[in-house]
mmCIF file of C-alpha atoms in Angstrom:
data_model
loop_
_atom_site.group_PDB
_atom_site.id
_atom_site.type_symbol
_atom_site.label_atom_id
_atom_site.label_comp_id
_atom_site.label_asym_id
_atom_site.label_seq_id
_atom_site.Cartn_x
_atom_site.Cartn_y
_atom_site.Cartn_z
ATOM 1 C CA MET A 1 42.753 -22.355 -40.007
ATOM 2 C CA SER A 2 40.251 -25.039 -39.827
ATOM 3 C CA GLU A 3 40.409 -24.891 -35.795
ATOM 4 C CA GLY A 4 39.849 -21.059 -36.069
ATOM 5 C CA LYS A 5 36.823 -21.434 -38.445
ATOM 6 C CA ARG A 6 35.289 -24.074 -36.081
ATOM 7 C CA LYS A 7 35.859 -21.602 -33.166
ATOM 8 C CA PHE A 8 34.443 -18.799 -35.039
ATOM 9 C CA GLN A 9 31.542 -20.771 -36.163
ATOM 10 C CA GLY A 10 30.894 -21.559 -32.601
ATOM 11 C CA ASP A 11 30.897 -18.130 -31.259
ATOM 12 C CA ASP A 12 28.549 -17.258 -33.692
ATOM 13 C CA LYS A 13 26.048 -20.045 -32.483
ATOM 14 C CA LYS A 14 26.612 -18.367 -28.907
ATOM 15 C CA ARG A 15 25.509 -14.876 -30.176
ATOM 16 C CA LYS A 16 22.584 -16.085 -31.895
ATOM 17 C CA LYS A 17 19.688 -14.063 -30.825
ATOM 18 C CA LYS A 18 17.255 -15.285 -28.261
ATOM 19 C CA TYR A 19 13.560 -14.477 -27.955
ATOM 20 C CA ARG A 20 11.110 -14.224 -25.039
ATOM 21 C CA SER A 21 7.609 -15.993 -25.008
ATOM 22 C CA ASP A 22 5.998 -13.145 -26.444
ATOM 23 C CA GLY A 23 8.414 -12.702 -29.329
ATOM 24 C CA THR A 24 10.433 -9.807 -28.061
ATOM 25 C CA PRO A 25 14.190 -10.410 -28.557
ATOM 26 C CA ILE A 26 16.725 -10.596 -25.855
ATOM 27 C CA TRP A 27 19.631 -8.242 -26.453
ATOM 28 C CA GLY A 28 22.123 -8.845 -23.858
ATOM 29 C CA LYS A 29 22.824 -10.867 -20.380
ATOM 30 C CA ARG A 30 22.747 -9.633 -17.046
ATOM 31 C CA HIS A 31 23.422 -10.577 -13.455
ATOM 32 C CA VAL A 32 20.910 -8.593 -11.718
ATOM 33 C CA GLU A 33 17.317 -10.386 -12.123
ATOM 34 C CA GLY A 34 14.198 -8.600 -11.567
ATOM 35 C CA PRO A 35 11.564 -7.771 -10.317
ATOM 36 C CA GLY A 36 13.092 -6.555 -7.067
ATOM 37 C CA VAL A 37 14.338 -3.682 -4.914
ATOM 38 C CA TRP A 38 17.267 -1.354 -5.352
ATOM 39 C CA VAL A 39 18.696 -0.774 -1.660
ATOM 40 C CA SER A 40 21.051 2.095 -0.967
ATOM 41 C CA CYS A 41 23.000 1.451 2.446
ATOM 42 C CA VAL A 42 25.857 2.361 4.668
ATOM 43 C CA LYS A 43 29.269 2.113 2.968
ATOM 44 C CA GLY A 44 30.907 -1.212 4.248
ATOM 45 C CA LYS A 45 27.805 -2.642 5.524
ATOM 46 C CA GLU A 46 26.367 -4.266 2.364
ATOM 47 C CA LYS A 47 26.408 -7.720 3.917
ATOM 48 C CA GLN A 48 24.717 -6.583 7.125
ATOM 49 C CA THR A 49 22.153 -4.712 5.070
ATOM 50 C CA VAL A 50 21.410 -7.826 2.973
ATOM 51 C CA GLY A 51 20.998 -9.787 6.219
ATOM 52 C CA GLU A 52 18.414 -7.094 7.881
ATOM 53 C CA ILE A 53 16.608 -6.620 4.440
ATOM 54 C CA TYR A 54 15.868 -10.277 4.337
ATOM 55 C CA GLU A 55 14.235 -10.488 7.724
ATOM 56 C CA LEU A 56 12.335 -6.944 7.141
ATOM 57 C CA PHE A 57 10.927 -8.405 3.601
ATOM 58 C CA GLU A 58 10.226 -11.777 4.765
ATOM 59 C CA SER A 59 8.274 -10.267 7.626
ATOM 60 C CA VAL A 60 6.187 -7.702 5.622
ATOM 61 C CA ALA A 61 5.490 -10.372 2.784
ATOM 62 C CA ALA A 62 4.193 -12.599 5.186
ATOM 63 C CA GLU A 63 1.511 -10.301 5.994
ATOM 64 C CA LEU A 64 1.071 -9.345 2.365
ATOM 65 C CA TRP A 65 1.225 -12.873 0.675
ATOM 66 C CA ALA A 66 0.334 -15.580 3.132
ATOM 67 C CA LYS A 67 1.727 -18.937 1.502
ATOM 68 C CA SER A 68 -0.878 -21.396 0.479
ATOM 69 C CA GLU A 69 1.793 -24.165 1.488
ATOM 70 C CA ASP A 70 1.907 -22.657 4.805
ATOM 71 C CA LYS A 71 -1.728 -23.053 5.286
ATOM 72 C CA GLY A 72 -1.306 -26.575 3.969
ATOM 73 C CA VAL A 73 1.173 -27.679 6.621
ATOM 74 C CA ALA A 74 -0.968 -26.127 9.334
ATOM 75 C CA SER A 75 -4.162 -27.954 8.170
ATOM 76 C CA HIS A 76 -1.953 -31.464 7.903
ATOM 77 C CA ASP A 77 -0.527 -30.822 11.489
ATOM 78 C CA SER A 78 -4.300 -30.314 12.659
ATOM 79 C CA ASP A 79 -5.293 -33.757 11.021
ATOM 80 C CA ALA A 80 -2.173 -35.501 12.414
ATOM 81 C CA GLU A 81 -2.771 -34.332 16.033
ATOM 82 C CA ASN A 82 -6.575 -35.519 15.815
ATOM 83 C CA GLU A 83 -5.414 -38.938 14.436
ATOM 84 C CA ASP A 84 -2.731 -39.164 17.237
ATOM 85 C CA ALA A 85 -5.763 -38.364 19.904
ATOM 86 C CA ASN A 86 -7.079 -41.952 18.940
ATOM 87 C CA LEU A 87 -3.783 -43.894 19.169
ATOM 88 C CA SER A 88 -2.101 -45.630 22.096
ATOM 89 C CA LEU A 89 0.423 -43.827 23.920
ATOM 90 C CA GLU A 90 3.135 -46.490 22.363
ATOM 91 C CA ASP A 91 1.731 -45.527 18.705
ATOM 92 C CA GLN A 92 1.978 -41.655 19.289
ATOM 93 C CA ILE A 93 5.650 -41.815 20.580
ATOM 94 C CA ALA A 94 6.602 -43.969 17.195
ATOM 95 C CA ASN A 95 4.746 -41.589 15.087
ATOM 96 C CA GLU A 96 6.840 -38.658 17.021
ATOM 97 C CA ILE A 97 9.960 -40.603 16.244
ATOM 98 C CA SER A 98 9.111 -41.064 12.834
ATOM 99 C CA ALA A 99 8.261 -37.494 12.285
ATOM 100 C CA MET A 100 11.844 -36.570 13.767
ATOM 101 C CA LYS A 101 13.765 -38.726 11.462
ATOM 102 C CA ARG A 102 11.643 -37.514 8.043
ATOM 103 C CA PRO A 103 13.460 -34.976 6.007
ATOM 104 C CA ARG A 104 12.414 -31.313 6.689
ATOM 105 C CA THR A 105 10.911 -29.441 3.496
ATOM 106 C CA HIS A 106 11.831 -25.742 3.563
ATOM 107 C CA PRO A 107 9.449 -23.212 1.706
ATOM 108 C CA GLU A 108 10.829 -21.792 -1.366
ATOM 109 C CA GLN A 109 12.909 -18.682 -0.390
ATOM 110 C CA ARG A 110 10.844 -15.280 -1.492
ATOM 111 C CA PHE A 111 14.117 -13.231 -1.988
ATOM 112 C CA ALA A 112 17.515 -13.644 -3.307
ATOM 113 C CA ASN A 113 20.675 -11.155 -3.222
ATOM 114 C CA CYS A 114 22.227 -10.519 -6.319
ATOM 115 C CA GLN A 115 25.772 -9.362 -6.762
ATOM 116 C CA THR A 116 26.385 -5.739 -7.746
ATOM 117 C CA ASN A 117 29.963 -5.742 -6.922
ATOM 118 C CA THR A 118 29.492 -1.956 -5.749
ATOM 119 C CA PRO A 119 29.758 -0.074 -2.624
ATOM 120 C CA CYS A 120 26.325 1.109 -0.904
ATOM 121 C CA VAL A 121 24.233 -0.712 -3.457
ATOM 122 C CA VAL A 122 22.279 -3.911 -2.940
ATOM 123 C CA PHE A 123 19.881 -5.506 -5.239
ATOM 124 C CA ILE A 124 17.179 -7.809 -3.863
ATOM 125 C CA SER A 125 15.200 -10.224 -6.316
ATOM 126 C CA CYS A 126 11.767 -10.721 -5.557
ATOM 127 C CA LYS A 127 10.016 -13.948 -6.645
ATOM 128 C CA PRO A 128 6.224 -14.251 -7.309
ATOM 129 C CA PRO A 129 3.646 -13.548 -5.717
ATOM 130 C CA VAL A 130 5.743 -10.808 -4.214
ATOM 131 C CA ASN A 131 4.988 -7.452 -5.706
ATOM 132 C CA PRO A 132 8.172 -5.106 -5.091
ATOM 133 C CA VAL A 133 6.209 -1.913 -5.489
ATOM 134 C CA ASP A 134 3.483 -3.129 -2.732
ATOM 135 C CA LEU A 135 6.170 -4.498 -0.870
ATOM 136 C CA VAL A 136 8.303 -1.292 -0.500
ATOM 137 C CA VAL A 137 5.191 0.959 0.098
ATOM 138 C CA LYS A 138 3.892 -1.300 2.949
ATOM 139 C CA CYS A 139 7.457 -1.035 4.476
ATOM 140 C CA ILE A 140 7.359 2.738 3.970
ATOM 141 C CA ARG A 141 3.989 3.287 5.289
ATOM 142 C CA ASN A 142 4.977 1.078 8.133
ATOM 143 C CA ILE A 143 7.912 3.494 9.192
ATOM 144 C CA GLU A 144 5.627 6.316 8.656
ATOM 145 C CA GLU A 145 2.939 4.994 11.201
ATOM 146 C CA THR A 146 5.370 3.909 13.921
ATOM 147 C CA GLY A 147 8.777 5.836 13.419
ATOM 148 C CA VAL A 148 10.577 2.569 13.699
ATOM 149 C CA THR A 149 12.828 1.626 10.608
ATOM 150 C CA ARG A 150 13.609 -1.742 11.647
ATOM 151 C CA THR A 151 16.842 -1.339 9.724
ATOM 152 C CA ARG A 152 20.384 0.029 10.900
ATOM 153 C CA TYR A 153 21.930 0.584 7.721
ATOM 154 C CA VAL A 154 19.440 1.003 5.072
ATOM 155 C CA HIS A 155 19.133 4.625 3.457
ATOM 156 C CA ARG A 156 16.388 4.199 0.622
ATOM 157 C CA LEU A 157 14.383 1.568 -1.044
ATOM 158 C CA VAL A 158 13.498 1.740 -4.737
ATOM 159 C CA PRO A 159 11.193 -1.062 -6.273
ATOM 160 C CA VAL A 160 11.397 -2.075 -9.855
ATOM 161 C CA SER A 161 8.669 -4.214 -11.411
ATOM 162 C CA GLY A 162 11.291 -5.522 -14.158
ATOM 163 C CA THR A 163 14.762 -5.222 -15.073
ATOM 164 C CA CYS A 164 16.414 -5.344 -18.396
ATOM 165 C CA VAL A 165 19.947 -4.485 -20.021
ATOM 166 C CA ALA A 166 20.402 -0.918 -20.423
ATOM 167 C CA ASN A 167 19.768 -0.400 -24.013
ATOM 168 C CA LEU A 168 17.126 1.070 -26.027
ATOM 169 C CA PRO A 169 15.356 -1.890 -27.657
ATOM 170 C CA GLU A 170 15.422 -3.781 -24.118
ATOM 171 C CA ILE A 171 14.073 -0.742 -22.474
ATOM 172 C CA GLN A 172 11.287 -0.184 -24.578
ATOM 173 C CA SER A 173 10.305 -3.975 -24.408
ATOM 174 C CA LEU A 174 10.358 -3.628 -20.535
ATOM 175 C CA CYS A 175 8.302 -0.259 -20.829
ATOM 176 C CA GLN A 176 5.395 -2.214 -22.713
ATOM 177 C CA ARG A 177 5.412 -4.856 -20.453
ATOM 178 C CA VAL A 178 5.313 -2.981 -17.266
ATOM 179 C CA PHE A 179 3.073 -0.059 -18.552
ATOM 180 C CA GLY A 180 0.852 -2.749 -19.876
ATOM 181 C CA ASP A 181 0.563 -4.713 -16.580
ATOM 182 C CA PHE A 182 -0.171 -1.274 -14.867
ATOM 183 C CA PHE A 183 -2.630 0.917 -17.110
ATOM 184 C CA ASP A 184 -4.700 -2.194 -18.166
ATOM 185 C CA GLN A 185 -5.857 -2.477 -14.522
ATOM 186 C CA HIS A 186 -7.134 1.207 -15.059
ATOM 187 C CA PRO A 187 -8.584 1.207 -18.347
ATOM 188 C CA ASP A 188 -11.096 4.502 -17.655
ATOM 189 C CA THR A 189 -8.334 6.441 -16.081
ATOM 190 C CA LYS A 190 -5.985 9.133 -17.479
ATOM 191 C CA PHE A 191 -3.283 9.730 -15.355
ATOM 192 C CA LYS A 192 -0.876 12.839 -15.290
ATOM 193 C CA TYR A 193 2.857 11.470 -14.798
ATOM 194 C CA LYS A 194 6.232 12.329 -14.218
ATOM 195 C CA ILE A 195 9.511 10.505 -15.233
ATOM 196 C CA GLU A 196 11.912 10.142 -12.215
ATOM 197 C CA LEU A 197 15.351 9.149 -13.840
ATOM 198 C CA ARG A 198 17.987 8.079 -11.896
ATOM 199 C CA VAL A 199 21.314 7.027 -13.649
ATOM 200 C CA ARG A 200 24.562 5.577 -11.929
ATOM 201 C CA ASN A 201 27.778 4.370 -13.488
ATOM 202 C CA HIS A 202 26.423 4.559 -16.742
ATOM 203 C CA THR A 203 27.378 6.755 -19.638
ATOM 204 C CA THR A 204 25.914 4.814 -22.708
ATOM 205 C CA ILE A 205 22.480 6.558 -23.290
ATOM 206 C CA ASP A 206 22.265 10.188 -22.426
ATOM 207 C CA ARG A 207 19.263 11.158 -20.034
ATOM 208 C CA SER A 208 17.076 13.094 -22.535
ATOM 209 C CA THR A 209 17.217 10.168 -25.179
ATOM 210 C CA LEU A 210 16.064 7.771 -22.162
ATOM 211 C CA ILE A 211 13.236 10.024 -21.005
ATOM 212 C CA GLN A 212 12.042 10.474 -24.478
ATOM 213 C CA HIS A 213 12.077 6.955 -25.202
ATOM 214 C CA VAL A 214 10.295 6.085 -21.928
ATOM 215 C CA ALA A 215 7.569 8.615 -22.471
ATOM 216 C CA GLN A 216 7.030 6.966 -26.078
ATOM 217 C CA SER A 217 6.056 4.093 -24.430
ATOM 218 C CA VAL A 218 3.171 5.316 -22.202
ATOM 219 C CA PRO A 219 -0.211 4.689 -23.578
ATOM 220 C CA GLU A 220 -2.016 7.416 -25.401
ATOM 221 C CA GLY A 221 -4.285 9.614 -23.173
ATOM 222 C CA HIS A 222 -1.984 9.858 -20.225
ATOM 223 C CA THR A 223 -0.062 13.402 -19.798
ATOM 224 C CA VAL A 224 2.933 14.578 -18.614
ATOM 225 C CA ASP A 225 2.678 16.841 -15.428
ATOM 226 C CA LEU A 226 6.123 17.824 -13.850
ATOM 227 C CA GLU A 227 4.158 19.972 -10.856
ATOM 228 C CA ASN A 228 1.395 17.926 -9.682
ATOM 229 C CA PRO A 229 1.727 14.383 -11.122
ATOM 230 C CA LYS A 230 -0.662 11.255 -9.692
ATOM 231 C CA LEU A 231 1.920 8.743 -10.943
ATOM 232 C CA PHE A 232 5.952 8.554 -10.816
ATOM 233 C CA ILE A 233 7.596 6.527 -13.465
ATOM 234 C CA LEU A 234 10.757 5.509 -11.755
ATOM 235 C CA VAL A 235 13.417 4.591 -13.929
ATOM 236 C CA GLU A 236 16.731 3.124 -12.289
ATOM 237 C CA VAL A 237 19.952 2.783 -14.616
ATOM 238 C CA PHE A 238 22.616 1.270 -12.642
ATOM 239 C CA LYS A 239 25.708 0.299 -14.848
ATOM 240 C CA SER A 240 24.240 -2.026 -17.539
ATOM 241 C CA ILE A 241 20.960 -2.716 -15.688
ATOM 242 C CA CYS A 242 17.839 -0.778 -15.969
ATOM 243 C CA GLY A 243 14.631 -1.037 -13.761
ATOM 244 C CA ILE A 244 11.227 0.571 -14.154
ATOM 245 C CA SER A 245 8.327 0.742 -11.960
ATOM 246 C CA ILE A 246 5.142 3.129 -11.329
ATOM 247 C CA VAL A 247 4.294 4.150 -7.839
ATOM 248 C CA GLU A 248 2.243 6.960 -6.189
ATOM 249 C CA ASP A 249 2.851 9.581 -3.586
ATOM 250 C CA TYR A 250 6.452 9.361 -4.168
ATOM 251 C CA TYR A 251 7.396 12.890 -3.090
ATOM 252 C CA ARG A 252 5.131 12.828 0.179
ATOM 253 C CA LEU A 253 6.989 9.536 0.907
ATOM 254 C CA HIS A 254 10.747 11.482 0.739
ATOM 255 C CA LYS A 255 11.279 9.359 -2.326
ATOM 256 C CA PHE A 256 11.202 6.091 -0.095
ATOM 257 C CA ASN A 257 14.317 7.428 2.141
ATOM 258 C CA VAL A 258 13.695 5.492 5.102
ATOM 259 C CA MET A 259 15.520 7.654 7.544
ATOM 260 C CA GLU A 260 13.650 10.702 6.125
ATOM 261 C CA ILE A 261 10.448 9.124 7.011
ATOM 262 C CA ALA A 262 11.406 8.216 10.361
ATOM 263 C CA ASN A 263 12.778 11.688 11.215
ATOM 264 C CA GLY A 264 9.455 13.165 10.068
ATOM 265 C CA SER A 265 6.973 10.806 12.101
ATOM 266 C CA LYS A 266 5.218 11.976 15.096
ATOM 267 C CA LYS A 267 7.421 9.409 17.378
ATOM 268 C CA PRO A 268 10.672 10.878 18.179
ATOM 269 C CA ASP A 269 11.562 8.231 20.921
ATOM 270 C CA ALA A 270 10.861 5.495 18.397
ATOM 271 C CA VAL A 271 12.944 7.233 15.782
ATOM 272 C CA ALA A 272 16.142 7.263 17.908
ATOM 273 C CA GLU A 273 15.501 3.470 18.902
ATOM 274 C CA SER A 274 15.619 2.849 15.172
ATOM 275 C CA ARG A 275 18.782 4.519 14.492
ATOM 276 C CA VAL A 276 22.429 3.099 14.326
ATOM 277 C CA GLY A 277 23.226 4.684 17.502
ATOM 278 C CA PRO A 278 24.267 8.071 19.069
ATOM 279 C CA ALA A 279 27.980 7.589 18.852
ATOM 280 C CA THR A 280 28.182 6.178 15.494
ATOM 281 C CA GLY A 281 25.019 6.762 13.300
ATOM 282 C CA LYS A 282 26.004 10.077 11.937
ATOM 283 C CA GLU A 283 29.658 8.899 10.924
ATOM 284 C CA GLU A 284 28.400 5.702 9.278
ATOM 285 C CA ALA A 285 25.724 7.521 7.541
ATOM 286 C CA GLY A 286 28.112 10.253 6.304
ATOM 287 C CA LYS A 287 30.142 7.545 4.714
ATOM 288 C CA GLY A 288 27.242 6.119 2.817
ATOM 289 C CA LYS A 289 26.266 8.866 0.671
ATOM 290 C CA THR A 290 26.250 8.276 -3.098
ATOM 291 C CA THR A 291 25.275 10.690 -5.836
#
């Protein structure tokens, strides 16, 4: 009896409500941590997709967010070279041997793969200063300009500025944070917006209720426009996770579908080179379709 009571009290402590630094409560746990990017891909090629996305994102992020530590290393190497120039040959050789024995330091990884345990779906978490929206838009615009996807298995990229457990209190809290970060940068602009909701493997909250709660979190003065919106509020619900972001040109950029962007470019030869291959491309792409 006493053991059962102690066990219950222990469980009760584990259920104790947790709070963020801003005072909002945390209503659940999750394995997918945002901000990040949802990636839909060819079925059975999830592992390969993660590898090619790492390479693509690291390349684009290096252009957008040059790391300060990289600059520091370059400066240090330059100073070391200047010092070596004034040393004797024996001292220079001794310094090189010492440098070879010194443990190498690796810069912190910008991206991390979060397990989704679902075919055709990958989630890549992004660490500061990487902004998922800027990252995806840059990738898409590069494809639009060159016609080269630089990926073989990726279908679509969906950035999320933040994620939360898919329940109404957490979603409202996430909306307030994401919307605040965006609209505070445009205090004198009134936007027309549309909510783009995509729900997969989730039945707890119905679509109309979710859209209503997201719309209620948009600051006053901004209006809904289903025909010609300036902004698109992307709401991605996958299982027990909800992700939200704000983007522009979403329809013009084919909802960030990389192959549609490549096929619509003016460089058909480059598009052909970026595909999986003439013999297997169509077959594998068909396997990766999701609803």
